[in-house]
Amino acid sequence: MAKTRPDPDVYVVEPLLPQRLRRPSDLLRFLATLLVLSAVVLLALIAKQTLNGLEADVTEGTTLVPDLLSRVATFLGGAAVLIVPVAFAVERVFHRDGLRVAEGLIAAIIGMVGSFLLGQWIVAGNVEDLSQLLTGGRSIEPLNTLLTSVIAYATAVRISRRPTWRALMWTVVALYIFALFSGRQITLPGAIVTILVGMAMGYATLYGVGSPNTRPPGNAVVAALRKLSFAPVSARRIDDDHQGSRRYHMGLQDGSSLDVTVLDRDRQVAGLPYRLWRRIRLNSETRRRAIRSLRAELEREALMAYATQAAGASTPRLLGTSEIGTEAALLAYEHLDTRTLDEVPDAEIDDGVLAQIWEQVALLQIQRLAHRRLTGDGIHLDKAGRVVLTDARSGEIAAGDLLLRLDVAQLLTYLALRVGPERSVRAAAAVMGPDTLGHAMPLLQRIALTRETRSALSKEKGLLGAIREQIVALRPQSTVEEVRLERFRPRTLVTIIASTLAAYFLLSQLSQVNLANVISTANWGWSGLALVASFVSYVAAALMLRGFVPEPLPLRRTVLVQFAASFVKLVAPAAVGGVAINTRYLQKRGISPSLAVASVGASQLVMMIFHIALLLLFAYITGSNTATSFSPSRELVLALLALAVLVVMLLGVSPLRRIVTDRMRRLFSNVLPRLLDVLQSPRKMIEGCVGTLMITLAFVVCLDACVAAFGGTLDFTAVAVVYLTANAIGSAAPTPGGLGAVEASLIVGLTVAGLPKELATSAVLLYRLLTFWLPVLPGWASFTYLQRHEAL
């Protein structure tokens, strides 16, 4: 600990502040530059023709410039691009800021070396399209090393903060690029990429070596307090708050104390990626601003503190605010001797404490104030057992109904984690009323809660459901509309990305195949057999479902449900759409939700057993009879090894294993009792097993007929192995209907089995047309019909 002495009477006890800091803002700027660079390169590769035309226009424009003016611009640009950085370095050295110049020189060296190595890698032919894009087919540098180093230097010395120097720097850079264009020494994409690479190198250097610590020390905080007419006699640094802001405990001359929160400018972007993610993911009414200026942050917290005091809530009084130079600001609160609710044992949180907490929240809600952080570190108890609310910075004034309901949902959940759902709901109802809890019930969603509460809920899986049950018990007749807080779920984002990649793969495959030729050359007899086999698979799926449901199900309507599932697969992964549709269908038939899920789970479990057994059987037959024609390649062996590594990771890594086991448990929790019910009827069991077997055989026959339709010949068992393997991969893929994953797996499998790649691609496209795309229209008609007749 270091002791600094701003005044003969005051010592500030605080840790030594580091000389240099890695600022999160530099890292974010580096990542943002890389993102822009990637976008520019991708856009340039996609729009080659437009870019070539634009570059031709720019080049032609440079030739129209008078020769004398061109020579002057070339001379000035080439000289000034070196003179301006040197002049700025001299100016900084005279102002005793040589360390910043040293950082710039390091960035310039890294930029020059990095751009040279990157250029050599591109020229070596590793990325032919990119090389053509950056060089235009000429013998020039893909990235101009001098320009890269200059931009890296300007970025590292933060020349952008000096308006005059910034304007001068970009002017000479523009002149230099004009000179390079005149001499045909750079392309338009090359210039843009060079600038972005230089900026990335500069930001990477700033983050790597760190920046001088400009945070005001404790003695500056004391000096700022003296300007507010306070008389500190002691000062001590205490623990930072949950946002990482510094806090000090100040003893005053009159015997009272202050708690001082310091807002540092460099901390304003801390946690920005998480806040941006929440901003994108959540609806606008629930999200907070991703970033605010230092002044706005100070005013926001002060306004919320004054508003809570005016509402009559028990909070520490805000006694003063002040800026500390240009890099920080402070808020001085009266000191209250309290402890956080997290530090209070559960046994001490009695009904009186619960009532006080809800009374304080009620005072805020009457004045339309949303606290937004009702957790254990935002609720305190003083020595007399009175509740004190802190952490006003997260709050909102003039809050809408949704934010107020979110506060209730958050506090209900936190207190339920401490004292149980029954006591939490009872205490809230006694103060807030059952109607308030009823309106908050739809917001009892994990996404609506604070990060700490969500983390605690991971160990209490059924807590939110238990809270809802307690609220319903108070108001069983209340009906509240569902509230959707999320714009999208992460699973949806994964599906979109995977679908985009799958679409790219399919388009690349289609570009190599003449579809008209595929349709015209296909044997219509074999194609007709494949179509019949595809239809049989839906009948088989209906038989399978009927077999694992003891209650009677009409065959015709159950077949229509399977067609409807094919329509849903367009927007849901293959393993999800069918399960959801079948479960919904059973519930509409009067079967309870738990039994419906158990029946579908039983059918899926038996199908998985059949799938594995048939795969092993056909693989054994194929290996023993056609080892010469279906010998596994090195790539296939590597794929199997990779699959084995994936299985080991799923079973060996605890978080992944918990995810898999939780999902399997939810799906198959009631499966065994349901199977025992089915076993009591041998006819049902036979029907279910026959349907399960028919599904696999129908798809194998369909794929085999598609291969034969183009003149290919493969052993039936080899086709079965390929189908069973590809189907397993497609079921695990997050894309709708396994799109992309199934096609890739089938093409690779058939190619390894001995078919030419063109024939394999044609057969797979025909197979997917008959089993995935063609059933969409009858599936939509079935889905609409079943919904109209309230069967779904």
PDB file of N, CA and C in Angstrom, residues 535 537-549 551-566 578 581-583 585-586 589 591 600 684 687 782-783 785-786 791-792:
ATOM      1  N   PHE A 535     -42.869 -41.269 -50.211  1.00  0.00           N
ATOM      2  CA  PHE A 535     -44.222 -41.224 -49.650  1.00  0.00           C
ATOM      3  C   PHE A 535     -44.403 -42.299 -48.578  1.00  0.00           C
ATOM      4  N   SER A 537     -42.302 -43.352 -46.514  1.00  0.00           N
ATOM      5  CA  SER A 537     -41.648 -42.950 -45.264  1.00  0.00           C
ATOM      6  C   SER A 537     -42.613 -42.187 -44.354  1.00  0.00           C
ATOM      7  N   TYR A 538     -43.553 -41.413 -44.928  1.00  0.00           N
ATOM      8  CA  TYR A 538     -44.503 -40.672 -44.107  1.00  0.00           C
ATOM      9  C   TYR A 538     -45.541 -41.606 -43.495  1.00  0.00           C
ATOM     10  N   VAL A 539     -45.952 -42.610 -44.251  1.00  0.00           N
ATOM     11  CA  VAL A 539     -46.859 -43.613 -43.686  1.00  0.00           C
ATOM     12  C   VAL A 539     -46.157 -44.373 -42.569  1.00  0.00           C
ATOM     13  N   ALA A 540     -44.885 -44.711 -42.791  1.00  0.00           N
ATOM     14  CA  ALA A 540     -44.121 -45.423 -41.770  1.00  0.00           C
ATOM     15  C   ALA A 540     -43.968 -44.583 -40.511  1.00  0.00           C
ATOM     16  N   ALA A 541     -43.738 -43.280 -40.674  1.00  0.00           N
ATOM     17  CA  ALA A 541     -43.620 -42.397 -39.508  1.00  0.00           C
ATOM     18  C   ALA A 541     -44.923 -42.353 -38.724  1.00  0.00           C
ATOM     19  N   ALA A 542     -46.043 -42.367 -39.427  1.00  0.00           N
ATOM     20  CA  ALA A 542     -47.334 -42.389 -38.747  1.00  0.00           C
ATOM     21  C   ALA A 542     -47.523 -43.691 -37.977  1.00  0.00           C
ATOM     22  N   LEU A 543     -47.134 -44.825 -38.588  1.00  0.00           N
ATOM     23  CA  LEU A 543     -47.245 -46.118 -37.896  1.00  0.00           C
ATOM     24  C   LEU A 543     -46.354 -46.140 -36.651  1.00  0.00           C
ATOM     25  N   MET A 544     -45.163 -45.567 -36.768  1.00  0.00           N
ATOM     26  CA  MET A 544     -44.251 -45.535 -35.629  1.00  0.00           C
ATOM     27  C   MET A 544     -44.869 -44.751 -34.470  1.00  0.00           C
ATOM     28  N   LEU A 545     -45.430 -43.580 -34.763  1.00  0.00           N
ATOM     29  CA  LEU A 545     -46.035 -42.781 -33.704  1.00  0.00           C
ATOM     30  C   LEU A 545     -47.229 -43.505 -33.094  1.00  0.00           C
ATOM     31  N   ARG A 546     -48.091 -44.100 -33.921  1.00  0.00           N
ATOM     32  CA  ARG A 546     -49.251 -44.839 -33.409  1.00  0.00           C
ATOM     33  C   ARG A 546     -48.826 -45.989 -32.511  1.00  0.00           C
ATOM     34  N   GLY A 547     -47.688 -46.614 -32.861  1.00  0.00           N
ATOM     35  CA  GLY A 547     -47.255 -47.771 -32.083  1.00  0.00           C
ATOM     36  C   GLY A 547     -46.822 -47.432 -30.678  1.00  0.00           C
ATOM     37  N   PHE A 548     -46.348 -46.200 -30.452  1.00  0.00           N
ATOM     38  CA  PHE A 548     -45.850 -45.833 -29.123  1.00  0.00           C
ATOM     39  C   PHE A 548     -46.835 -44.948 -28.356  1.00  0.00           C
ATOM     40  N   VAL A 549     -48.074 -44.905 -28.830  1.00  0.00           N
ATOM     41  CA  VAL A 549     -49.139 -44.197 -28.121  1.00  0.00           C
ATOM     42  C   VAL A 549     -50.238 -45.207 -27.817  1.00  0.00           C
ATOM     43  N   GLU A 551     -53.109 -44.801 -26.661  1.00  0.00           N
ATOM     44  CA  GLU A 551     -54.418 -44.311 -27.081  1.00  0.00           C
ATOM     45  C   GLU A 551     -54.561 -44.457 -28.600  1.00  0.00           C
ATOM     46  N   PRO A 552     -55.782 -44.668 -29.101  1.00  0.00           N
ATOM     47  CA  PRO A 552     -55.986 -44.840 -30.542  1.00  0.00           C
ATOM     48  C   PRO A 552     -55.766 -43.524 -31.305  1.00  0.00           C
ATOM     49  N   LEU A 553     -55.098 -43.637 -32.466  1.00  0.00           N
ATOM     50  CA  LEU A 553     -54.862 -42.485 -33.337  1.00  0.00           C
ATOM     51  C   LEU A 553     -55.306 -42.849 -34.753  1.00  0.00           C
ATOM     52  N   PRO A 554     -56.063 -41.978 -35.419  1.00  0.00           N
ATOM     53  CA  PRO A 554     -56.479 -42.275 -36.802  1.00  0.00           C
ATOM     54  C   PRO A 554     -55.283 -42.227 -37.742  1.00  0.00           C
ATOM     55  N   LEU A 555     -55.167 -43.221 -38.625  1.00  0.00           N
ATOM     56  CA  LEU A 555     -53.997 -43.320 -39.504  1.00  0.00           C
ATOM     57  C   LEU A 555     -53.927 -42.146 -40.476  1.00  0.00           C
ATOM     58  N   ARG A 556     -55.058 -41.800 -41.103  1.00  0.00           N
ATOM     59  CA  ARG A 556     -55.031 -40.745 -42.119  1.00  0.00           C
ATOM     60  C   ARG A 556     -54.556 -39.426 -41.534  1.00  0.00           C
ATOM     61  N   ARG A 557     -55.132 -39.033 -40.406  1.00  0.00           N
ATOM     62  CA  ARG A 557     -54.744 -37.752 -39.813  1.00  0.00           C
ATOM     63  C   ARG A 557     -53.309 -37.794 -39.303  1.00  0.00           C
ATOM     64  N   THR A 558     -52.871 -38.928 -38.808  1.00  0.00           N
ATOM     65  CA  THR A 558     -51.495 -39.039 -38.326  1.00  0.00           C
ATOM     66  C   THR A 558     -50.509 -38.924 -39.481  1.00  0.00           C
ATOM     67  N   VAL A 559     -50.878 -39.453 -40.657  1.00  0.00           N
ATOM     68  CA  VAL A 559     -50.027 -39.282 -41.843  1.00  0.00           C
ATOM     69  C   VAL A 559     -49.951 -37.807 -42.229  1.00  0.00           C
ATOM     70  N   LEU A 560     -51.085 -37.114 -42.155  1.00  0.00           N
ATOM     71  CA  LEU A 560     -51.083 -35.679 -42.464  1.00  0.00           C
ATOM     72  C   LEU A 560     -50.176 -34.906 -41.499  1.00  0.00           C
ATOM     73  N   VAL A 561     -50.145 -35.351 -40.250  1.00  0.00           N
ATOM     74  CA  VAL A 561     -49.257 -34.702 -39.275  1.00  0.00           C
ATOM     75  C   VAL A 561     -47.797 -34.854 -39.690  1.00  0.00           C
ATOM     76  N   GLN A 562     -47.422 -36.009 -40.224  1.00  0.00           N
ATOM     77  CA  GLN A 562     -46.047 -36.222 -40.651  1.00  0.00           C
ATOM     78  C   GLN A 562     -45.709 -35.330 -41.846  1.00  0.00           C
ATOM     79  N   PHE A 563     -46.693 -35.131 -42.750  1.00  0.00           N
ATOM     80  CA  PHE A 563     -46.474 -34.191 -43.853  1.00  0.00           C
ATOM     81  C   PHE A 563     -46.328 -32.771 -43.312  1.00  0.00           C
ATOM     82  N   ALA A 564     -47.138 -32.425 -42.318  1.00  0.00           N
ATOM     83  CA  ALA A 564     -47.021 -31.091 -41.716  1.00  0.00           C
ATOM     84  C   ALA A 564     -45.649 -30.892 -41.090  1.00  0.00           C
ATOM     85  N   ALA A 565     -45.088 -31.945 -40.517  1.00  0.00           N
ATOM     86  CA  ALA A 565     -43.746 -31.853 -39.935  1.00  0.00           C
ATOM     87  C   ALA A 565     -42.708 -31.549 -41.005  1.00  0.00           C
ATOM     88  N   SER A 566     -42.917 -32.058 -42.226  1.00  0.00           N
ATOM     89  CA  SER A 566     -41.974 -31.758 -43.307  1.00  0.00           C
ATOM     90  C   SER A 566     -42.000 -30.278 -43.663  1.00  0.00           C
ATOM     91  N   GLY A 578     -40.068 -32.274 -36.161  1.00  0.00           N
ATOM     92  CA  GLY A 578     -40.963 -33.420 -36.051  1.00  0.00           C
ATOM     93  C   GLY A 578     -41.396 -33.697 -34.630  1.00  0.00           C
ATOM     94  N   ILE A 581     -44.072 -31.028 -33.584  1.00  0.00           N
ATOM     95  CA  ILE A 581     -45.371 -31.217 -34.235  1.00  0.00           C
ATOM     96  C   ILE A 581     -46.092 -32.432 -33.666  1.00  0.00           C
ATOM     97  N   ASN A 582     -45.375 -33.535 -33.499  1.00  0.00           N
ATOM     98  CA  ASN A 582     -46.017 -34.746 -32.977  1.00  0.00           C
ATOM     99  C   ASN A 582     -46.494 -34.561 -31.540  1.00  0.00           C
ATOM    100  N   THR A 583     -45.689 -33.858 -30.737  1.00  0.00           N
ATOM    101  CA  THR A 583     -46.094 -33.603 -29.356  1.00  0.00           C
ATOM    102  C   THR A 583     -47.356 -32.743 -29.308  1.00  0.00           C
ATOM    103  N   TYR A 585     -49.620 -32.488 -31.623  1.00  0.00           N
ATOM    104  CA  TYR A 585     -50.733 -33.294 -32.139  1.00  0.00           C
ATOM    105  C   TYR A 585     -51.310 -34.187 -31.046  1.00  0.00           C
ATOM    106  N   LEU A 586     -50.432 -34.817 -30.275  1.00  0.00           N
ATOM    107  CA  LEU A 586     -50.916 -35.696 -29.207  1.00  0.00           C
ATOM    108  C   LEU A 586     -51.643 -34.909 -28.133  1.00  0.00           C
ATOM    109  N   ARG A 589     -55.041 -34.260 -29.089  1.00  0.00           N
ATOM    110  CA  ARG A 589     -55.857 -35.468 -29.015  1.00  0.00           C
ATOM    111  C   ARG A 589     -56.313 -35.773 -27.597  1.00  0.00           C
ATOM    112  N   ILE A 591     -54.222 -36.017 -24.907  1.00  0.00           N
ATOM    113  CA  ILE A 591     -53.186 -36.664 -24.107  1.00  0.00           C
ATOM    114  C   ILE A 591     -52.441 -35.579 -23.329  1.00  0.00           C
ATOM    115  N   VAL A 600     -43.550 -39.405 -27.634  1.00  0.00           N
ATOM    116  CA  VAL A 600     -42.638 -39.000 -28.706  1.00  0.00           C
ATOM    117  C   VAL A 600     -41.205 -39.371 -28.338  1.00  0.00           C
ATOM    118  N   LYS A 684     -49.394 -53.020 -30.507  1.00  0.00           N
ATOM    119  CA  LYS A 684     -48.852 -51.664 -30.560  1.00  0.00           C
ATOM    120  C   LYS A 684     -47.331 -51.692 -30.724  1.00  0.00           C
ATOM    121  N   GLU A 687     -46.422 -52.682 -34.215  1.00  0.00           N
ATOM    122  CA  GLU A 687     -46.712 -51.579 -35.128  1.00  0.00           C
ATOM    123  C   GLU A 687     -45.632 -50.500 -35.051  1.00  0.00           C
ATOM    124  N   SER A 782     -51.246 -29.649 -45.434  1.00  0.00           N
ATOM    125  CA  SER A 782     -51.618 -30.465 -44.276  1.00  0.00           C
ATOM    126  C   SER A 782     -51.589 -29.640 -42.997  1.00  0.00           C
ATOM    127  N   PHE A 783     -50.566 -28.805 -42.850  1.00  0.00           N
ATOM    128  CA  PHE A 783     -50.439 -27.963 -41.661  1.00  0.00           C
ATOM    129  C   PHE A 783     -51.642 -27.021 -41.542  1.00  0.00           C
ATOM    130  N   TYR A 785     -54.630 -27.388 -42.957  1.00  0.00           N
ATOM    131  CA  TYR A 785     -55.837 -28.180 -42.731  1.00  0.00           C
ATOM    132  C   TYR A 785     -55.950 -28.601 -41.264  1.00  0.00           C
ATOM    133  N   LEU A 786     -54.844 -29.068 -40.700  1.00  0.00           N
ATOM    134  CA  LEU A 786     -54.874 -29.535 -39.312  1.00  0.00           C
ATOM    135  C   LEU A 786     -55.122 -28.381 -38.344  1.00  0.00           C
ATOM    136  N   ALA A 791     -56.417 -29.590 -34.958  1.00  0.00           N
ATOM    137  CA  ALA A 791     -55.651 -30.805 -34.662  1.00  0.00           C
ATOM    138  C   ALA A 791     -54.206 -30.471 -34.331  1.00  0.00           C
ATOM    139  N   LEU A 792     -53.799 -29.224 -34.525  1.00  0.00           N
ATOM    140  CA  LEU A 792     -52.450 -28.771 -34.177  1.00  0.00           C
ATOM    141  C   LEU A 792     -52.548 -27.451 -33.414  1.00  0.00           C
TER     142      LEU A 792
END
